[in-house]
Short mmCIF file of C-alpha atoms in Angstrom, two decimals:
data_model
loop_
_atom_site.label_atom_id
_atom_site.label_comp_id
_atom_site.label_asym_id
_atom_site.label_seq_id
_atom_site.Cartn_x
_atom_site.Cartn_y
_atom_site.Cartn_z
CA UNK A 8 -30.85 38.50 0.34
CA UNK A 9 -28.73 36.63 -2.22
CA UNK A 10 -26.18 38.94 -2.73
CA UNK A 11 -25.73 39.16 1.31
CA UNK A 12 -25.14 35.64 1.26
CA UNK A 13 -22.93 36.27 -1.71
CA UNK A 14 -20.79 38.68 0.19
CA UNK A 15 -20.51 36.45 3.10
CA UNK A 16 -18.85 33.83 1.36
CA UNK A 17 -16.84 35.59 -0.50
CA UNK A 18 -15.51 37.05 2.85
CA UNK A 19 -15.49 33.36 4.23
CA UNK A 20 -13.35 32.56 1.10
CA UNK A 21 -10.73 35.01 1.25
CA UNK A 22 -9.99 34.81 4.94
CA UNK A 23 -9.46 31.11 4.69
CA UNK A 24 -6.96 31.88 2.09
CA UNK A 25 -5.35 34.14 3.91
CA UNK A 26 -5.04 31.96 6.89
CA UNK A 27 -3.75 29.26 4.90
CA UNK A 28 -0.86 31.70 3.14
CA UNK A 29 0.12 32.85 7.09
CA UNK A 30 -0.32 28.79 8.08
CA UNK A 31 2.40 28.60 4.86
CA UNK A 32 4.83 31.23 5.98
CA UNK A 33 4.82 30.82 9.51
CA UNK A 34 6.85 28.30 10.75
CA UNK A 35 4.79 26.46 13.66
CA UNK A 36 1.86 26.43 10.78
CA UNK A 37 -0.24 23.20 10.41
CA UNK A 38 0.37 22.29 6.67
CA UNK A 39 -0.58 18.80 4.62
CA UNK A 40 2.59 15.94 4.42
CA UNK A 41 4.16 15.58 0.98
CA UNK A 42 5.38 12.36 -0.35
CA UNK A 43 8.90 13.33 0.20
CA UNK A 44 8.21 14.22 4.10
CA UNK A 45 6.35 10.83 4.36
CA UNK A 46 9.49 9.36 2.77
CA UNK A 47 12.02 11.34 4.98
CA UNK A 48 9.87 10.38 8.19
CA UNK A 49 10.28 6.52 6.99
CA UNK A 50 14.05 6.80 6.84
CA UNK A 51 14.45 8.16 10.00
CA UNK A 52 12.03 5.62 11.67
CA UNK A 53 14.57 3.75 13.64
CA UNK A 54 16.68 6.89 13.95
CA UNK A 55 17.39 7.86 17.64
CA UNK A 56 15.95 11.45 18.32
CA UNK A 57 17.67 14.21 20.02
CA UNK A 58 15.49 13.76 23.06
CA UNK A 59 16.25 10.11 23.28
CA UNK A 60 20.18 10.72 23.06
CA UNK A 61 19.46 13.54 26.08
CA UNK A 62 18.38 11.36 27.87
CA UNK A 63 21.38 8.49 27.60
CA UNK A 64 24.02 11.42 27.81
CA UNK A 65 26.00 11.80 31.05
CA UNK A 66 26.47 15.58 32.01
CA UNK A 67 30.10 15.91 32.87
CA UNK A 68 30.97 17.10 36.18
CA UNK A 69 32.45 20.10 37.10
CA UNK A 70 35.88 20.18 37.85
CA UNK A 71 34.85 22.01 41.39
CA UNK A 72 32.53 18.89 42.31
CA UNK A 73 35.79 16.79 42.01
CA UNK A 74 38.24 15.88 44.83
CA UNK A 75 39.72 12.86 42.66
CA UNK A 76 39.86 11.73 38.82
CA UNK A 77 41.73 9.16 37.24
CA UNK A 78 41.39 7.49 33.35
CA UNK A 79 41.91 3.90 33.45
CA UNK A 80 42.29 1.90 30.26
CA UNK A 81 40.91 -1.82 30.32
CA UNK A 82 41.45 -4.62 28.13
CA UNK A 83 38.21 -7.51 27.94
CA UNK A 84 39.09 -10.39 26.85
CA UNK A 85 36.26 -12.08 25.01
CA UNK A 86 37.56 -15.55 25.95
CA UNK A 87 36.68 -15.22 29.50
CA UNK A 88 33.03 -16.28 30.81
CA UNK A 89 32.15 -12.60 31.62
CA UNK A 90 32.43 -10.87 28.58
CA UNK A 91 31.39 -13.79 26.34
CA UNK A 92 27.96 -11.85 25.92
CA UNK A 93 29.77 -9.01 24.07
CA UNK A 94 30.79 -11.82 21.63
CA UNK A 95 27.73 -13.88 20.91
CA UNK A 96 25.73 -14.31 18.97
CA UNK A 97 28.34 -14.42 15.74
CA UNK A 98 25.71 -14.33 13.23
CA UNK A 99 23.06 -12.14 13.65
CA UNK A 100 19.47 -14.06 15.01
CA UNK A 101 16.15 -12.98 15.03
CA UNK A 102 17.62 -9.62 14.47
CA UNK A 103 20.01 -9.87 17.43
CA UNK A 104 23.36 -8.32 17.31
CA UNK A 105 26.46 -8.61 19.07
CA UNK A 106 28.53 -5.39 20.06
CA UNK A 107 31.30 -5.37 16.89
CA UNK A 108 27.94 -6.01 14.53
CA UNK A 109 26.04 -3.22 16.46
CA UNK A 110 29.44 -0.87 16.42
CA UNK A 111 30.33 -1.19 12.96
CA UNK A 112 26.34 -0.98 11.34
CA UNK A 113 26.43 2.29 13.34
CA UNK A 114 29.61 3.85 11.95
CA UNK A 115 29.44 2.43 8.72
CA UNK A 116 25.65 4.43 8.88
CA UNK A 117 27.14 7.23 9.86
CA UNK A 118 25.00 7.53 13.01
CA UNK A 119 27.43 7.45 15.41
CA UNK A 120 30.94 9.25 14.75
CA UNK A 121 34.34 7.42 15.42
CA UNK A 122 37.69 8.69 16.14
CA UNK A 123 41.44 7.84 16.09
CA UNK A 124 43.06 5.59 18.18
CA UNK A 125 45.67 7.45 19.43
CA UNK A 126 47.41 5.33 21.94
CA UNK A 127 46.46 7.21 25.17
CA UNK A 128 46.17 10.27 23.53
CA UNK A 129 42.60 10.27 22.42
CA UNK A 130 40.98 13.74 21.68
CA UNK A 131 37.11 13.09 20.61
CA UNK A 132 36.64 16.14 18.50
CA UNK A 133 36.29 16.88 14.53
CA UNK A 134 39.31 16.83 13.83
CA UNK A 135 40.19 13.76 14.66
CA UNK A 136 37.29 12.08 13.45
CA UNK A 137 37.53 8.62 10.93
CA UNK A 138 37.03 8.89 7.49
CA UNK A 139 34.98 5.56 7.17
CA UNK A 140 36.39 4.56 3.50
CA UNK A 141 39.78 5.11 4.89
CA UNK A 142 39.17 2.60 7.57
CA UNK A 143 37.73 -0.05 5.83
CA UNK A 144 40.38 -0.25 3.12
CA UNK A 145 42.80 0.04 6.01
CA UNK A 146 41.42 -3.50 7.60
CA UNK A 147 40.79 -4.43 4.68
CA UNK A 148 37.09 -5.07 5.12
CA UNK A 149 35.36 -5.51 1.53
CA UNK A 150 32.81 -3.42 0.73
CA UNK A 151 30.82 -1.73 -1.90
CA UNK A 152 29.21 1.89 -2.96
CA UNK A 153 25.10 1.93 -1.70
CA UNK A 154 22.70 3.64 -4.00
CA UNK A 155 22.59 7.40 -3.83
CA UNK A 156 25.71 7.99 -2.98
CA UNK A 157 27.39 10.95 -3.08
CA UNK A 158 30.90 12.75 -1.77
CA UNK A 159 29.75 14.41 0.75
CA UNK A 160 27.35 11.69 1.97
CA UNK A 161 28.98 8.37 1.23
CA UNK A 162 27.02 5.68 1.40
CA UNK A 163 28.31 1.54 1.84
CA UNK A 164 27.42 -1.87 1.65
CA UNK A 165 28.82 -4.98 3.42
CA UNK A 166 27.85 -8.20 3.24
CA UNK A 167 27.48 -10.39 5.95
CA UNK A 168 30.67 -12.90 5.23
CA UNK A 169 32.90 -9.66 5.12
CA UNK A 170 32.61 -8.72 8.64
CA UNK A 171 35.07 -10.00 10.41
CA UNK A 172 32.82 -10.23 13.74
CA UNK A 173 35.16 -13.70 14.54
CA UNK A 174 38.48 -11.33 14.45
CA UNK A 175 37.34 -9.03 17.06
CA UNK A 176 38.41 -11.14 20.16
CA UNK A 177 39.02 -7.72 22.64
CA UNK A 178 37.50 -4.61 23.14
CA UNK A 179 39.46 -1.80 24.83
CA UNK A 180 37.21 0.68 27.13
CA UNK A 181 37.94 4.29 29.11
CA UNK A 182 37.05 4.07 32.48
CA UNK A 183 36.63 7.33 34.99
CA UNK A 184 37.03 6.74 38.40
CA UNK A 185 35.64 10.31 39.78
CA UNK A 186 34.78 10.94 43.29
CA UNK A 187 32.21 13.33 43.74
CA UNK A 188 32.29 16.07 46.14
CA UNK A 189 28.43 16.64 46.48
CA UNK A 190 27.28 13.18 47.05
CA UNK A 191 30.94 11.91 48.60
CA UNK A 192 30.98 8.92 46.61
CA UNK A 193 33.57 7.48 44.10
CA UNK A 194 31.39 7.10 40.75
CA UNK A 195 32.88 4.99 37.67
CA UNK A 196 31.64 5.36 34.30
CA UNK A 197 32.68 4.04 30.61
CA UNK A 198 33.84 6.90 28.47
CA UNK A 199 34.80 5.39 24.96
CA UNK A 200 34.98 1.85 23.54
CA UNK A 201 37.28 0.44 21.33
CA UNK A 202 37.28 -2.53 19.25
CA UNK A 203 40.45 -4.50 18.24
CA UNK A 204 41.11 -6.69 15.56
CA UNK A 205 43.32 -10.21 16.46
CA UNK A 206 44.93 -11.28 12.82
CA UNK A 207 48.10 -13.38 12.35
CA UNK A 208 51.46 -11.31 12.16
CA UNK A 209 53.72 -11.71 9.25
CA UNK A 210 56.33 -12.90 11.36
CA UNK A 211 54.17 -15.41 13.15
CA UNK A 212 52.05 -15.27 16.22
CA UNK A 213 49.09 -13.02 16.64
CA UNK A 214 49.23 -9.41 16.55
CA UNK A 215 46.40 -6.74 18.19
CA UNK A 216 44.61 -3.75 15.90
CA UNK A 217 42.97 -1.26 17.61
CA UNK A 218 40.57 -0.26 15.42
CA UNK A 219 38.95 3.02 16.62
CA UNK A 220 36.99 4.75 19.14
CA UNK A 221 33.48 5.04 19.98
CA UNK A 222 32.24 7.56 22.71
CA UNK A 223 30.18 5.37 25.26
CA UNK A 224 26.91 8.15 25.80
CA UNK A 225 26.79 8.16 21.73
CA UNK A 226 26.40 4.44 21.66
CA UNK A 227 23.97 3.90 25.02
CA UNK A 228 20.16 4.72 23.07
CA UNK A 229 21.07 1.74 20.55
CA UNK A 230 22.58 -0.99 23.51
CA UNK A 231 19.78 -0.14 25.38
CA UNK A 232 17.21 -2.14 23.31
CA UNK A 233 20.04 -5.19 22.91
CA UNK A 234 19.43 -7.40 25.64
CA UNK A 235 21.44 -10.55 26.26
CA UNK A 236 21.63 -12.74 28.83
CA UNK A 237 24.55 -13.64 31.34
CA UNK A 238 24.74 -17.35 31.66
CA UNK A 239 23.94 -20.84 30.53
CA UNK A 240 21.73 -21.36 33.41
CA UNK A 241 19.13 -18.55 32.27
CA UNK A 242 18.30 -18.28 28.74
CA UNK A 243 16.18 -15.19 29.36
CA UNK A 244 17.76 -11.86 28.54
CA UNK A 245 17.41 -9.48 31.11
CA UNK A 246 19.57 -6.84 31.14
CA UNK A 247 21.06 -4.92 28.22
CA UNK A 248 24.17 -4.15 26.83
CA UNK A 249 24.03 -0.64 28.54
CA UNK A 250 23.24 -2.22 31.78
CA UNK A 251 25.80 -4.91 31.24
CA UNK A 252 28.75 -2.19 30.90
CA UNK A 253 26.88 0.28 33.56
CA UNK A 254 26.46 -1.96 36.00
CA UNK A 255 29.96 -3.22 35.56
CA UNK A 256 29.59 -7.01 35.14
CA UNK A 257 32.57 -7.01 32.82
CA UNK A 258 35.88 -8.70 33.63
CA UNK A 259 38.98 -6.56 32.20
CA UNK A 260 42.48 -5.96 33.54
CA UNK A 261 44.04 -2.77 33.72
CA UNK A 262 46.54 -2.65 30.64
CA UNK A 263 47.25 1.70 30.87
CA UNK A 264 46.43 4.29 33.30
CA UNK A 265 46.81 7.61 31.87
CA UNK A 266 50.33 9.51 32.96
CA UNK A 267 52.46 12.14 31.68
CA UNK A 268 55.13 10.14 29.81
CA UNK A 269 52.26 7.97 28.49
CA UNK A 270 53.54 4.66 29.15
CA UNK A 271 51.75 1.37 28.87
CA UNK A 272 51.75 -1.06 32.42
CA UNK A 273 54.32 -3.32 30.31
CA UNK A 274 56.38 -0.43 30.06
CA UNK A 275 56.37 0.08 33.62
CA UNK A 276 56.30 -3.33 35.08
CA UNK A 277 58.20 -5.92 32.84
CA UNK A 278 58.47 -8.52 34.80
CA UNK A 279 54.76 -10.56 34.99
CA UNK A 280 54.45 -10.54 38.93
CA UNK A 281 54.93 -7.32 39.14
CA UNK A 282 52.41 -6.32 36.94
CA UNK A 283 50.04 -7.91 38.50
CA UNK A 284 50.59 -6.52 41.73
CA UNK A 285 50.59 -3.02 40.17
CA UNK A 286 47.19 -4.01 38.46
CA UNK A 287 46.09 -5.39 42.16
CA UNK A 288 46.93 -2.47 43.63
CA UNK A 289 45.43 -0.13 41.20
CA UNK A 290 42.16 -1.52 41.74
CA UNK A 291 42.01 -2.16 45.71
CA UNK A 292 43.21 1.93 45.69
CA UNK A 293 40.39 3.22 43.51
CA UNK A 294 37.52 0.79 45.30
CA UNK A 295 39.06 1.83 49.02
CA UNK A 296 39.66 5.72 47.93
CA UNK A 297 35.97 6.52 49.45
CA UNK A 298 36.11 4.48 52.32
CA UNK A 299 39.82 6.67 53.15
CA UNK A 300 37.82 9.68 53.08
CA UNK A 301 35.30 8.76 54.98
CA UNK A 302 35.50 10.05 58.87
CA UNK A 303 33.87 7.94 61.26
CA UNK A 304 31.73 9.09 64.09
CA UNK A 305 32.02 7.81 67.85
CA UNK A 306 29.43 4.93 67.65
CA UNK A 307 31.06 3.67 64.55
CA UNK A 308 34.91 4.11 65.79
CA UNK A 309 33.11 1.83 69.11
CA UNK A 310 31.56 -0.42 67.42
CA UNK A 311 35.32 -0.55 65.48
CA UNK A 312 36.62 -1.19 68.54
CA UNK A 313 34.11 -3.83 69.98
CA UNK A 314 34.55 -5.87 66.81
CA UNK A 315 38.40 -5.84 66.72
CA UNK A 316 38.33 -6.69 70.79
CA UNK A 317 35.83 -9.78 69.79
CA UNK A 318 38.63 -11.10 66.95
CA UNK A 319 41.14 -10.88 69.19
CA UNK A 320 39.15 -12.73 71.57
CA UNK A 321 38.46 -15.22 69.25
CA UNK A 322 42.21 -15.43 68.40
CA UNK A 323 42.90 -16.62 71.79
CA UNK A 324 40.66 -18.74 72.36
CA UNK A 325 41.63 -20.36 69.38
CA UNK A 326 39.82 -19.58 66.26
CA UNK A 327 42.26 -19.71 62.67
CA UNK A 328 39.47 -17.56 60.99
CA UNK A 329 37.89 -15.20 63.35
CA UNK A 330 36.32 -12.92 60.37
CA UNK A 331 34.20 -15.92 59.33
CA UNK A 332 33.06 -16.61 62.52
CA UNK A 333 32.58 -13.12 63.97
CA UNK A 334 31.03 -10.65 62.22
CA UNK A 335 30.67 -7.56 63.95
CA UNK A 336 30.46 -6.78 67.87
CA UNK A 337 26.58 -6.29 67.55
CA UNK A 338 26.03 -9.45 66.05
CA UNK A 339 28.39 -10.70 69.01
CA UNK A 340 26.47 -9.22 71.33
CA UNK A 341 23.29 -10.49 70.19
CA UNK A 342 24.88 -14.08 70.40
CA UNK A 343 25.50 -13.67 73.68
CA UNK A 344 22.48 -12.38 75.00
CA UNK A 345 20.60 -15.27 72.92
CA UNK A 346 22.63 -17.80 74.83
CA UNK A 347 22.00 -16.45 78.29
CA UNK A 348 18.38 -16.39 77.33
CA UNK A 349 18.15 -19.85 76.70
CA UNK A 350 20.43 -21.28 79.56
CA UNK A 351 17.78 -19.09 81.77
CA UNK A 352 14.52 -20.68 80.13
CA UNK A 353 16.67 -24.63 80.07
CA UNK A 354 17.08 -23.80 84.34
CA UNK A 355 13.69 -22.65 84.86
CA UNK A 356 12.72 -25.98 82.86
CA UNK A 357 14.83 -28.35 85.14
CA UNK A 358 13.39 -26.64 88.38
CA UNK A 359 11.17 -29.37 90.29
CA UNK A 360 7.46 -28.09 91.33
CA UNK A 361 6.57 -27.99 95.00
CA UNK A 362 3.06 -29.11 95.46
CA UNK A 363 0.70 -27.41 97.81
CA UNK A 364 0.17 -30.28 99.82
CA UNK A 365 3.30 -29.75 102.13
CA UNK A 366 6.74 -29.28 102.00
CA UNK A 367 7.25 -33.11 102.61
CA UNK A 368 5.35 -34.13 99.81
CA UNK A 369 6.24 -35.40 96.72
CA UNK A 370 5.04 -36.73 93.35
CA UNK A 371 4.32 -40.47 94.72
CA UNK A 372 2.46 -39.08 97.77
CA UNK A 373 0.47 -36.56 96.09
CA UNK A 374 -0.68 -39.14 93.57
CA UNK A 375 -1.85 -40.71 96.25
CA UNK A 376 -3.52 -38.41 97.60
CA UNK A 377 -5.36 -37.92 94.36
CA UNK A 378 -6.66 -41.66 94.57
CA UNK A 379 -7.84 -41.80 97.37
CA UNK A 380 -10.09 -38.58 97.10
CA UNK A 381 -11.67 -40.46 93.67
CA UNK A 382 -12.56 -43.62 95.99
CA UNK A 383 -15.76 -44.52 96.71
CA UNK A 384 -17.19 -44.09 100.11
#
């Protein structure tokens, strides 16, 4: 009886080794954690996983799905109310960045790639990627060599008075304008953002540096947990960077389109009014550009009609501001029928009672009447 039991765990023994070797060598094997996983899973804590940046990316559209594209450079200026929450706060509070902190921590990380500002020209591939040592000598940001490392994975360190968050005064972003075929609306979307550096010329005044670019749907997992909020009024932050830029609550004038002999609008328009008219008329084009498309049935080319017949109406009758005052034929309509309403219930109102006593009688008489019923016999 012993040596059964012997024989049984030896052949216990040797098939738990055996499942531990094939737990070993195959690859979706249960195993134990080293100390260097643990430490590997610790540095990538706050990392963002390929799932998460899946889910931020924007699939881009097929060139079939397209009736109408256009690439529309923008220029915020952080001076204006709008886009002041892109520049506070300067310092960083409660660990609470603003965008250049968030931008630079990232590239300086190497999490997110930049590229080349190439003046219109921008191509976001490899080869045109920043070399991050390169572009901090070239601002001349101070900085210094991290611990571990190496050539091929540099590693730096910059303190918090070197970053020259107060510089960055502008930000220049891509814009598409695309209309979509499928759904038949025009859908806009930030492509790539740029920050730019404003430093003192050496021949006076201020000059611009464009720094570099940053691809928008590489950037969106880490603005998405940013939240700032929009005004003095409410000091609770409810929306995000990512919904701040998606949502387009930004204020920036058009300072390029993209054409073939890649001009700037200065280049085009010299003279200040006629910029902005161009810069108008850029805009009102690509917000109207659906509505041209659109084909209107018979109720709504009638109701068209009713509405323009009602301002004209107006017009006459003398109304300066008939839009104000007349919104649309149905609500016209409704007016109307209101009114008559009323004037009908006000007549019925005024209308005097006849009594049942007679046709002669009236409200003295009847009264009258009443009293002399309630006397006593």
């Amino acid at each position: 009886m012993k040596i059964y039991r012997k024989i049984l765990l030896f052949t216990a023994a040797a098939a738990f080794a055996v499942a531990g070797v094939a737990q070993v060598e195959n690859a979706g094997g249960v195993r134990k954690r080293s100390g260097r996983d643990k430490k590997n899973t610790e540095n990538k804590a706050g990392a963002v996983t390929d799932r998460m940046q899946g889910f931020f990316t924007t699939r881009e559209p097929h060139d079939a799905d397209l009736a109408y594209m256009r690439e529309i450079y923008r220029q915020l200026d952080l001076s204006k109310p709008e886009n002041t929450p892109l520049y506070y706060p300067e310092d960083i509070i409660d660990g609470q960045k603003n965008l250049f902190r968030l931008i630079l921590d990232l590239v300086v990380d190497g999490s997110v790639p930049a590229y080349e500002y190439l003046d219109g020209r921008e191509i976001f591939s490899d080869q045109y990627k920043v070399n991050v040592a390169d572009m901090l000598d070239r601002f001349g940001i101070y900085y210094t060599t991290g611990r571990g490392s190496t050539e091929r994975n540099p590693k730096f360190v910059i303190e918090e008075a070197d970053v020259p968050t107060g510089q960055v005064l502008n930000y220049y972003i891509i814009e598409k304008w695309e209309f979509d075929r499928r759904s038949n609306r025009m859908k806009t979307r930030v492509e790539a953002i740029c920050p730019v550096l404003n430093r003192a010329s050496d021949f006076g005044g201020e000059s611009k540096y464009p720094m570099f670019w940053v691809r928008y749907d590489q950037l969106r997992p880490h603005l998405a947990s940013q939240y700032v909020f929009l005004s003095d009024d409410n000091n609770l932050p409810q929306y995000s960077i990512d919904d701040y830029f998606n949502l387009g609550m930004y204020d920036g004038e058009i300072y390029k389109t993209r054409n073939l002999r890649n001009l700037s609008m200065m280049q085009m328009y010299p003279d200040p009014d006629d910029l902005s008219r161009a810069q108008d008329s850029i805009d009102n084009r690509l917000r109207s550009y659906g509505k041209d498309m659109w084909v209107p049935t018979r109720e709504e080319y009638l109701a068209q009609k009713e509405r323009e017949e009602a301002i004209a109406a107006a017009l006459a009758a003398g109304d300066t501001i008939p839009d104000r005052t007349v919104v649309d034929a149905k609500s016209v309509t409704e007016t109307k029928k209101a009114r008559s309403r009323k004037s009908t219930r006000k007549r019925a109102a005024r209308k005097p009672k006849v009594s049942s006593g007679g046709s002669g009688s009236n409200a003295p008489n009847s009264s009258a009447a009443k009293s002399v019923r309630r006397r006593k016999k």
